[in-house]
CSV table of C-alpha atoms in Angstrom, one decimal:
chain,number,residue,atom,x,y,z
E,1,UNK,CA,22.0,12.5,-14.1
E,2,UNK,CA,21.5,13.9,-10.6
E,3,UNK,CA,23.3,11.7,-8.1
E,4,UNK,CA,24.2,13.6,-5.0
E,5,UNK,CA,26.2,11.0,-3.0
E,6,UNK,CA,28.7,13.0,-1.0
E,7,UNK,CA,26.7,14.9,1.6
E,8,UNK,CA,27.3,17.2,4.5
E,9,UNK,CA,25.2,17.6,7.6
E,10,UNK,CA,23.8,20.9,6.4
E,11,UNK,CA,22.9,19.7,2.9
E,12,UNK,CA,19.4,20.1,1.4
E,13,UNK,CA,16.9,17.7,3.1
E,14,UNK,CA,19.4,16.3,5.6
E,15,UNK,CA,17.7,14.8,8.7
E,16,UNK,CA,14.5,14.8,6.7
E,17,UNK,CA,14.2,18.5,6.7
E,18,UNK,CA,12.0,20.3,4.1
E,19,UNK,CA,13.7,21.7,0.9
E,20,UNK,CA,12.3,25.1,-0.1
E,21,UNK,CA,12.9,26.2,-3.7
E,22,UNK,CA,13.8,29.9,-4.2
E,23,UNK,CA,11.1,32.1,-5.8
E,24,UNK,CA,13.2,32.6,-9.0
E,25,UNK,CA,13.0,28.8,-9.7
E,26,UNK,CA,9.3,28.3,-8.8
E,27,UNK,CA,8.1,28.3,-12.4
E,28,UNK,CA,10.6,25.7,-13.4
E,29,UNK,CA,9.8,23.7,-10.3
E,30,UNK,CA,6.1,23.6,-11.3
E,31,UNK,CA,6.9,22.3,-14.7
E,32,UNK,CA,9.1,19.6,-13.4
E,33,UNK,CA,6.5,18.7,-10.8
E,34,UNK,CA,4.1,17.5,-13.6
E,35,UNK,CA,6.6,14.8,-14.7
E,36,UNK,CA,6.2,12.6,-11.6
E,37,UNK,CA,3.6,14.5,-9.6
E,38,UNK,CA,6.1,15.4,-6.9
E,39,UNK,CA,8.7,18.1,-6.6
E,40,UNK,CA,11.5,16.7,-8.8
E,41,UNK,CA,13.7,19.8,-8.3
E,42,UNK,CA,13.7,19.3,-4.5
E,43,UNK,CA,14.3,15.6,-4.8
E,44,UNK,CA,17.3,16.1,-7.1
E,45,UNK,CA,18.9,18.5,-4.6
E,46,UNK,CA,18.8,15.9,-1.9
E,47,UNK,CA,21.6,13.4,-1.4
E,48,UNK,CA,20.7,9.8,-2.5
E,49,UNK,CA,21.9,8.7,0.9
E,50,UNK,CA,20.5,11.5,3.0
E,51,UNK,CA,20.3,11.2,6.8
E,52,UNK,CA,16.9,10.7,8.4
E,53,UNK,CA,15.6,11.2,12.0
E,54,UNK,CA,15.0,8.2,14.2
E,55,UNK,CA,11.3,8.4,14.6
E,56,UNK,CA,10.8,5.1,16.5
E,57,UNK,CA,9.2,4.9,19.9
E,58,UNK,CA,11.8,4.8,22.6
E,59,UNK,CA,10.8,1.3,23.5
E,60,UNK,CA,11.7,0.2,20.0
E,61,UNK,CA,15.2,1.5,20.1
E,62,UNK,CA,16.2,-0.9,22.9
E,63,UNK,CA,14.6,-4.0,21.5
E,64,UNK,CA,16.9,-6.9,20.8
E,65,UNK,CA,16.2,-9.3,17.9
E,66,UNK,CA,17.4,-12.8,17.3
E,67,UNK,CA,20.8,-13.2,15.4
E,68,UNK,CA,19.2,-15.8,13.2
E,69,UNK,CA,16.6,-14.2,11.1
E,70,UNK,CA,15.3,-15.1,7.6
E,71,UNK,CA,16.8,-13.1,4.8
E,72,UNK,CA,14.8,-11.2,2.3
E,73,UNK,CA,14.5,-10.2,-1.3
E,74,UNK,CA,13.4,-6.6,-1.7
E,75,UNK,CA,11.2,-6.2,-4.8
E,76,UNK,CA,10.7,-2.7,-6.1
E,77,UNK,CA,8.5,-2.1,-9.2
E,78,UNK,CA,9.0,1.1,-11.1
E,79,UNK,CA,7.5,2.8,-14.2
E,80,UNK,CA,9.2,6.0,-15.5
E,81,UNK,CA,10.3,6.7,-11.9
E,82,UNK,CA,12.6,9.7,-11.2
E,83,UNK,CA,16.3,8.8,-10.9
E,84,UNK,CA,16.7,10.4,-7.5
E,85,UNK,CA,13.7,8.8,-5.8
E,86,UNK,CA,14.4,5.4,-7.2
E,87,UNK,CA,18.1,5.4,-6.2
E,88,UNK,CA,17.3,7.0,-2.8
E,89,UNK,CA,15.0,4.0,-2.2
E,90,UNK,CA,17.7,1.6,-3.1
E,91,UNK,CA,20.4,3.4,-1.1
E,92,UNK,CA,18.1,3.5,2.0
E,93,UNK,CA,17.6,-0.3,1.8
E,94,UNK,CA,21.4,-0.9,1.4
E,95,UNK,CA,22.5,1.5,4.1
E,96,UNK,CA,20.0,0.7,6.7
E,97,UNK,CA,19.7,-3.1,6.4
E,98,UNK,CA,22.2,-5.7,7.8
E,99,UNK,CA,23.7,-7.1,4.6
E,100,UNK,CA,23.4,-10.7,5.9
E,101,UNK,CA,19.6,-10.2,5.8
E,102,UNK,CA,19.6,-8.8,2.2
E,103,UNK,CA,19.5,-11.7,-0.2
E,104,UNK,CA,19.1,-9.3,-3.1
E,105,UNK,CA,17.2,-6.2,-4.4
E,106,UNK,CA,15.1,-6.9,-7.5
E,107,UNK,CA,14.1,-3.9,-9.6
E,108,UNK,CA,11.2,-4.6,-11.9
E,109,UNK,CA,10.9,-2.1,-14.8
E,110,UNK,CA,7.3,-2.0,-15.9
E,111,UNK,CA,8.1,-0.9,-19.4
E,112,UNK,CA,9.6,2.5,-18.6
E,113,UNK,CA,10.2,4.8,-21.6
E,114,UNK,CA,12.9,7.1,-20.0
E,115,UNK,CA,16.3,6.5,-21.4
E,116,UNK,CA,18.2,6.9,-18.1
E,117,UNK,CA,16.3,4.0,-16.7
E,118,UNK,CA,17.9,1.6,-19.2
E,119,UNK,CA,21.6,1.1,-19.7
E,120,UNK,CA,22.5,4.0,-17.3
E,121,UNK,CA,20.6,2.4,-14.5
E,122,UNK,CA,22.1,-1.1,-15.2
E,123,UNK,CA,25.6,0.3,-15.2
E,124,UNK,CA,25.1,2.3,-12.0
E,125,UNK,CA,23.7,-0.5,-9.8
E,126,UNK,CA,26.5,-2.9,-10.9
E,127,UNK,CA,28.8,-1.0,-8.6
E,128,UNK,CA,26.6,-1.1,-5.5
E,129,UNK,CA,27.5,-3.4,-2.6
E,130,UNK,CA,24.4,-5.6,-2.7
E,131,UNK,CA,23.2,-7.9,-5.4
E,132,UNK,CA,20.8,-6.0,-7.6
E,133,UNK,CA,18.8,-7.6,-10.4
E,134,UNK,CA,16.8,-5.6,-13.0
E,135,UNK,CA,13.9,-7.4,-14.6
E,136,UNK,CA,12.3,-5.8,-17.7
E,137,UNK,CA,8.6,-6.3,-18.5
E,138,UNK,CA,8.1,-6.5,-22.2
E,139,UNK,CA,5.0,-4.4,-22.1
E,140,UNK,CA,3.2,-2.2,-19.5
E,141,UNK,CA,1.7,-4.8,-17.1
E,142,UNK,CA,0.9,-2.8,-14.0
E,143,UNK,CA,2.0,-3.2,-10.4
E,144,UNK,CA,0.3,-6.5,-9.7
E,145,UNK,CA,1.8,-8.5,-12.6
E,146,UNK,CA,5.1,-6.8,-12.2
E,147,UNK,CA,5.3,-7.7,-8.6
E,148,UNK,CA,4.4,-11.3,-9.5
E,149,UNK,CA,7.3,-11.4,-11.9
E,150,UNK,CA,9.7,-10.0,-9.3
E,151,UNK,CA,8.4,-12.5,-6.7
E,152,UNK,CA,8.9,-15.4,-9.0
E,153,UNK,CA,12.5,-14.4,-9.6
E,154,UNK,CA,13.3,-14.0,-5.9
E,155,UNK,CA,15.4,-16.3,-3.8
E,156,UNK,CA,15.1,-14.8,-0.3
E,157,UNK,CA,13.2,-16.6,2.5
E,158,UNK,CA,11.0,-13.5,2.8
E,159,UNK,CA,9.8,-11.2,0.1
E,160,UNK,CA,9.6,-7.5,1.0
E,161,UNK,CA,7.7,-5.3,-1.4
E,162,UNK,CA,8.5,-1.5,-1.5
E,163,UNK,CA,7.3,1.3,-3.8
E,164,UNK,CA,9.9,3.1,-5.9
E,165,UNK,CA,9.8,6.4,-3.9
E,166,UNK,CA,10.5,5.2,-0.3
E,167,UNK,CA,13.1,5.8,2.3
E,168,UNK,CA,13.8,3.1,4.9
E,169,UNK,CA,14.9,4.3,8.4
E,170,UNK,CA,17.3,2.9,10.9
E,171,UNK,CA,16.2,-0.5,12.2
E,172,UNK,CA,13.3,-0.9,9.7
E,173,UNK,CA,14.0,-4.5,8.6
E,174,UNK,CA,14.8,-6.5,11.7
E,175,UNK,CA,11.4,-6.1,13.4
E,176,UNK,CA,9.6,-7.3,10.2
E,177,UNK,CA,11.7,-10.4,9.8
E,178,UNK,CA,11.6,-11.2,13.5
E,179,UNK,CA,7.8,-11.2,13.5
E,180,UNK,CA,7.8,-13.6,10.4
E,181,UNK,CA,10.3,-15.8,12.2
E,182,UNK,CA,7.8,-16.1,15.1
E,183,UNK,CA,4.9,-16.9,12.8
E,184,UNK,CA,5.5,-17.5,9.1
E,185,UNK,CA,1.7,-16.9,8.4
E,186,UNK,CA,1.9,-13.4,9.6
E,187,UNK,CA,2.2,-10.7,6.9
E,188,UNK,CA,3.8,-7.6,8.2
E,189,UNK,CA,3.8,-3.9,7.3
E,190,UNK,CA,5.9,-1.1,8.6
E,191,UNK,CA,4.5,2.2,9.8
E,192,UNK,CA,4.3,4.3,6.7
E,193,UNK,CA,5.9,7.7,7.3
E,194,UNK,CA,5.0,10.6,5.0
E,195,UNK,CA,7.5,12.2,2.7
E,196,UNK,CA,6.0,15.4,1.4
E,197,UNK,CA,5.5,15.5,-2.3
E,198,UNK,CA,6.1,19.2,-2.2
E,199,UNK,CA,9.2,19.7,0.1
E,200,UNK,CA,10.4,16.1,0.7
E,201,UNK,CA,10.2,16.7,4.4
E,202,UNK,CA,10.2,13.4,6.4
E,203,UNK,CA,7.2,13.2,8.8
E,204,UNK,CA,6.6,10.3,11.2
E,205,UNK,CA,3.5,8.3,10.7
E,206,UNK,CA,1.3,7.4,13.6
E,207,UNK,CA,1.4,4.1,15.5
E,208,UNK,CA,-2.2,4.8,16.5
E,209,UNK,CA,-3.8,4.2,13.2
E,210,UNK,CA,-4.6,1.0,11.3
E,211,UNK,CA,-6.1,0.0,7.9
E,212,UNK,CA,-9.8,-0.4,7.2
E,213,UNK,CA,-12.2,0.4,4.3
E,214,UNK,CA,-15.4,2.2,3.6
E,215,UNK,CA,-18.7,1.2,1.9
E,216,UNK,CA,-17.1,1.7,-1.5
E,217,UNK,CA,-14.1,-0.5,-0.7
E,218,UNK,CA,-11.7,2.4,-0.6
E,219,UNK,CA,-8.8,1.8,1.8
E,220,UNK,CA,-8.8,4.2,4.7
E,221,UNK,CA,-6.8,4.8,7.9
E,222,UNK,CA,-8.8,4.7,11.2
E,223,UNK,CA,-7.8,5.1,14.8
E,224,UNK,CA,-6.6,1.8,16.5
E,225,UNK,CA,-9.7,0.7,18.5
E,226,UNK,CA,-9.5,0.3,22.3
E,227,UNK,CA,-10.0,-3.5,22.0
E,228,UNK,CA,-6.7,-3.7,20.1
E,229,UNK,CA,-4.9,-1.5,22.7
E,230,UNK,CA,-6.3,-3.8,25.4
E,231,UNK,CA,-5.1,-6.9,23.6
E,232,UNK,CA,-1.6,-5.4,23.6
E,233,UNK,CA,-2.0,-4.4,27.2
E,234,UNK,CA,-1.2,-0.8,26.2
E,235,UNK,CA,2.3,-1.7,24.9
E,236,UNK,CA,2.6,0.4,21.7
E,237,UNK,CA,5.8,-1.3,20.6
E,238,UNK,CA,3.9,-4.5,20.0
E,239,UNK,CA,2.5,-5.1,16.5
E,240,UNK,CA,-1.1,-3.9,15.7
E,241,UNK,CA,-3.5,-6.4,14.1
E,242,UNK,CA,-4.9,-4.6,11.1
E,243,UNK,CA,-8.0,-5.6,9.1
E,244,UNK,CA,-6.4,-4.3,5.9
E,245,UNK,CA,-3.1,-3.0,4.6
E,246,UNK,CA,-2.3,-0.1,2.3
E,247,UNK,CA,-0.5,-2.6,0.0
E,248,UNK,CA,2.6,-0.7,-1.1
E,249,UNK,CA,5.0,-1.8,1.6
E,250,UNK,CA,4.9,-5.2,3.3
E,251,UNK,CA,6.9,-8.4,4.0
E,252,UNK,CA,5.7,-12.0,3.6
E,253,UNK,CA,7.3,-15.4,3.9
E,254,UNK,CA,8.1,-16.4,0.3
E,255,UNK,CA,6.6,-19.9,0.6
E,256,UNK,CA,3.5,-18.6,2.4
E,257,UNK,CA,3.1,-16.1,-0.4
E,258,UNK,CA,2.8,-19.0,-2.8
E,259,UNK,CA,0.6,-21.1,-0.5
E,260,UNK,CA,-1.9,-18.3,0.1
E,261,UNK,CA,-2.3,-17.6,-3.6
E,262,UNK,CA,0.2,-14.7,-4.4
E,263,UNK,CA,-1.8,-12.0,-6.1
E,264,UNK,CA,-4.9,-12.3,-8.3
E,265,UNK,CA,-3.3,-12.2,-11.7
E,266,UNK,CA,-6.7,-11.5,-13.2
E,267,UNK,CA,-6.7,-8.0,-11.7
E,268,UNK,CA,-5.4,-5.1,-13.8
E,269,UNK,CA,-2.7,-2.5,-13.2
E,270,UNK,CA,-3.3,-1.4,-9.6
E,271,UNK,CA,-6.2,-0.9,-7.1
E,272,UNK,CA,-8.1,-3.3,-4.9
E,273,UNK,CA,-5.3,-5.9,-4.7
E,274,UNK,CA,-4.5,-4.7,-1.2
E,275,UNK,CA,-8.0,-5.4,0.1
E,276,UNK,CA,-8.2,-8.7,-1.8
E,277,UNK,CA,-4.9,-9.9,-0.2
E,278,UNK,CA,-6.0,-8.6,3.2
E,279,UNK,CA,-9.3,-10.5,3.1
E,280,UNK,CA,-7.6,-13.6,1.9
E,281,UNK,CA,-4.9,-13.6,4.6
E,282,UNK,CA,-7.4,-13.2,7.4
E,283,UNK,CA,-10.1,-15.5,6.0
E,284,UNK,CA,-7.6,-18.3,5.1
E,285,UNK,CA,-5.8,-18.6,8.5
E,286,UNK,CA,-3.1,-16.0,8.4
E,287,UNK,CA,-2.8,-12.7,10.1
E,288,UNK,CA,-1.9,-9.1,9.0
E,289,UNK,CA,0.0,-6.7,11.3
E,290,UNK,CA,1.6,-3.3,11.4
E,291,UNK,CA,4.9,-3.7,13.1
E,292,UNK,CA,5.1,-0.4,15.0
E,293,UNK,CA,8.9,-0.6,15.5
E,294,UNK,CA,9.5,-0.5,11.7
E,295,UNK,CA,9.3,2.8,9.9
E,296,UNK,CA,9.5,3.4,6.1
E,297,UNK,CA,8.8,6.7,4.4
E,298,UNK,CA,6.8,7.0,1.3
E,299,UNK,CA,6.1,9.9,-1.1
E,300,UNK,CA,2.4,10.4,-1.0
E,301,UNK,CA,1.2,12.1,-4.2
E,302,UNK,CA,-2.0,13.9,-4.7
E,303,UNK,CA,-2.4,12.6,-8.2
E,304,UNK,CA,-1.0,9.7,-10.2
E,305,UNK,CA,1.3,10.7,-13.2
E,306,UNK,CA,0.3,7.5,-15.0
E,307,UNK,CA,-2.6,6.6,-17.2
E,308,UNK,CA,-4.7,3.4,-16.7
E,309,UNK,CA,-5.7,1.6,-19.9
E,310,UNK,CA,-9.5,1.9,-20.0
E,311,UNK,CA,-9.4,4.6,-17.3
E,312,UNK,CA,-8.8,4.5,-13.6
E,313,UNK,CA,-12.5,4.0,-12.7
E,314,UNK,CA,-12.9,1.0,-15.0
E,315,UNK,CA,-9.7,-0.8,-13.7
E,316,UNK,CA,-10.6,-0.3,-10.0
E,317,UNK,CA,-14.2,-1.3,-10.6
E,318,UNK,CA,-13.1,-4.5,-12.3
E,319,UNK,CA,-10.6,-5.4,-9.5
E,320,UNK,CA,-13.1,-4.6,-6.8
E,321,UNK,CA,-15.7,-6.8,-8.6
E,322,UNK,CA,-13.3,-9.7,-8.6
E,323,UNK,CA,-12.5,-9.4,-4.9
E,324,UNK,CA,-16.2,-9.0,-4.0
E,325,UNK,CA,-17.3,-12.1,-6.0
E,326,UNK,CA,-14.6,-14.3,-4.5
E,327,UNK,CA,-14.4,-13.1,-0.9
E,328,UNK,CA,-17.4,-11.1,0.3
E,329,UNK,CA,-20.2,-13.7,0.0
E,330,UNK,CA,-23.7,-12.1,0.5
E,331,UNK,CA,-22.1,-8.8,1.5
E,332,UNK,CA,-21.1,-8.2,-2.1
E,333,UNK,CA,-24.8,-7.3,-2.7
E,334,UNK,CA,-24.5,-4.4,-0.3
E,335,UNK,CA,-21.4,-3.2,-2.0
E,336,UNK,CA,-23.1,-3.4,-5.4
E,337,UNK,CA,-26.0,-1.3,-4.2
E,338,UNK,CA,-23.6,1.3,-2.9
E,339,UNK,CA,-21.5,1.2,-6.1
E,340,UNK,CA,-23.9,0.3,-9.0
E,341,UNK,CA,-21.3,1.1,-11.7
E,342,UNK,CA,-19.2,-2.0,-10.5
E,343,UNK,CA,-22.0,-4.4,-11.7
E,344,UNK,CA,-21.7,-3.3,-15.3
E,345,UNK,CA,-18.0,-4.2,-15.5
E,346,UNK,CA,-16.7,-7.4,-17.2
E,347,UNK,CA,-14.6,-8.9,-14.4
E,348,UNK,CA,-13.4,-12.0,-16.2
E,349,UNK,CA,-13.2,-15.6,-14.9
E,350,UNK,CA,-12.8,-16.0,-11.1
E,351,UNK,CA,-13.2,-19.8,-11.0
E,352,UNK,CA,-9.5,-20.3,-10.2
E,353,UNK,CA,-9.7,-17.9,-7.3
E,354,UNK,CA,-12.9,-19.5,-6.0
E,355,UNK,CA,-11.2,-22.9,-6.1
E,356,UNK,CA,-8.2,-21.5,-4.2
E,357,UNK,CA,-10.6,-20.3,-1.5
E,358,UNK,CA,-12.2,-23.8,-1.4
E,359,UNK,CA,-8.9,-25.6,-1.2
E,360,UNK,CA,-7.6,-23.4,1.6
E,361,UNK,CA,-10.8,-23.9,3.5
E,362,UNK,CA,-11.2,-20.2,4.1
E,363,UNK,CA,-13.7,-18.7,6.5
E,364,UNK,CA,-16.8,-16.7,5.4
E,365,UNK,CA,-16.7,-12.9,5.1
E,366,UNK,CA,-19.2,-12.7,8.0
E,367,UNK,CA,-16.5,-14.2,10.2
E,368,UNK,CA,-14.0,-11.5,9.1
E,369,UNK,CA,-16.5,-8.8,9.9
E,370,UNK,CA,-17.4,-10.3,13.3
E,371,UNK,CA,-13.9,-11.2,14.5
E,372,UNK,CA,-11.3,-9.0,12.6
E,373,UNK,CA,-13.2,-5.9,11.6
E,374,UNK,CA,-16.2,-5.4,13.9
E,375,UNK,CA,-15.8,-1.7,13.5
E,376,UNK,CA,-16.5,-1.9,9.7
E,377,UNK,CA,-19.0,0.5,8.3
E,378,UNK,CA,-20.6,-2.4,6.4
E,379,UNK,CA,-23.7,-3.5,8.5
E,380,UNK,CA,-23.5,-7.1,9.5
E,381,UNK,CA,-27.2,-7.3,9.8
E,382,UNK,CA,-29.8,-5.1,8.1
E,383,UNK,CA,-33.4,-5.6,7.3
E,384,UNK,CA,-33.8,-3.1,4.5
E,385,UNK,CA,-31.9,-1.0,2.0
E,386,UNK,CA,-33.5,1.9,0.2
E,387,UNK,CA,-33.8,5.6,0.0
E,388,UNK,CA,-35.5,8.5,1.8
E,389,UNK,CA,-37.6,10.2,-0.9
E,390,UNK,CA,-39.9,13.2,-0.9
E,391,UNK,CA,-42.7,12.0,-3.1
E,392,UNK,CA,-43.8,15.6,-3.9
E,393,UNK,CA,-40.5,16.9,-5.1
E,394,UNK,CA,-38.8,13.5,-6.1
E,395,UNK,CA,-35.8,14.5,-4.1
E,396,UNK,CA,-33.8,12.2,-1.9
E,397,UNK,CA,-31.4,12.4,1.0
E,398,UNK,CA,-27.9,12.2,-0.5
E,399,UNK,CA,-24.5,12.0,1.2
E,400,UNK,CA,-23.1,14.2,-1.5
E,401,UNK,CA,-19.9,12.3,-1.4
E,402,UNK,CA,-19.1,13.8,2.0
E,403,UNK,CA,-17.2,12.0,4.7
E,404,UNK,CA,-18.5,10.3,7.9
E,405,UNK,CA,-20.1,12.7,10.4
E,406,UNK,CA,-20.5,15.5,7.8
E,407,UNK,CA,-24.0,16.8,6.9
E,408,UNK,CA,-26.0,15.0,4.2
E,409,UNK,CA,-27.8,17.0,1.5
E,410,UNK,CA,-30.8,16.7,-0.8
E,411,UNK,CA,-30.5,15.8,-4.5
E,412,UNK,CA,-32.8,14.6,-7.3
E,413,UNK,CA,-33.6,10.9,-6.8
E,414,UNK,CA,-31.9,8.7,-9.4
E,415,UNK,CA,-32.8,5.2,-8.2
E,416,UNK,CA,-29.2,3.9,-8.7
E,417,UNK,CA,-28.3,3.5,-5.0
E,418,UNK,CA,-24.8,4.9,-4.4
E,419,UNK,CA,-24.8,8.1,-2.4
E,420,UNK,CA,-28.6,7.8,-1.8
E,421,UNK,CA,-28.7,4.4,-0.1
E,422,UNK,CA,-30.0,4.1,3.4
E,423,UNK,CA,-29.5,1.0,5.5
E,424,UNK,CA,-31.9,0.2,8.3
E,425,UNK,CA,-30.1,-2.0,10.8
E,426,UNK,CA,-32.7,-2.1,13.6
């Protein structure tokens, strides 16, 4: 098993530098790439404890945090993860976190089939200097249910969720825990830096973006609006209030995680759970922030190496239908017109989640749009939804799946909404 531990300052990938594979090895590299949808050959050349640049803002480097901070359980779910990326995640947590703040690391194996992730992994982590538990799911359950299992086994005052292909940087943990100490109902995310799936180069993420979503409830990054800069009086080292989170990396007070309703266990595998939790936190009295002094790198892949039972589209449609039915009130109708395929999906029973909303006395979605996400593309008031049709040719204006501010096109009218919906707001 590749396990480059002893490193020198000129080793591959040190200080987050890109690893370039020689031409003679390119074909083998391409074959290995297919296994995890990232450059496994490059990853295996890099030390598990490689050095990284300090990408924090200068003002973050001099901040002083309280000595008394809550400790955290770090929960990492993996399914057939590469040895080098999984262990590099673990080493980065151990090496760049004050050990008094690490209650434990919990690795949740979502029914991996690879032999090296069984006894070899258990024997390896026994010798590490922080308590590490491995929990095995009996069958493939998906990220949501695996995280719930890990959270239920945790004992830290805070739960920190990470993906299995991350690298934590110097000073990543203290700012997250300090913010939760200030307000236990604040859920906090680090700035997510980019680790190239091709070269494993470490690239700093921006502190000038925050999380939102588009008409189809796809998570998107958008520029931090001026109103949020004004609220922070221009101090970029202060946390950014974000309407939504990407969902892979965040910390939450363990008791608050229970109080707010953990995850929706009726959702399948992965997808939509980040928006569901974002809406719920804001509508039910909490807040969601990106702590700009905390940086964690993440390998962003262009494709997923895993299959979704029933297909990716079906799973995400089901999950989005559940969150729309529980949290979006009358605005769900707008979403259904934009995404008509969602309406055909069996989304199960949401009565427990609706009762949770009732018991927590949560605010309406209109409040969320007015106060938390006034920049949302979803129109808060519209008097008609329809299409622009040429009655002679039966062709309609169609966004052709293009992005905002790109030209629209013309396509045969299909009457199903989606890309041909026009909203009249005035």
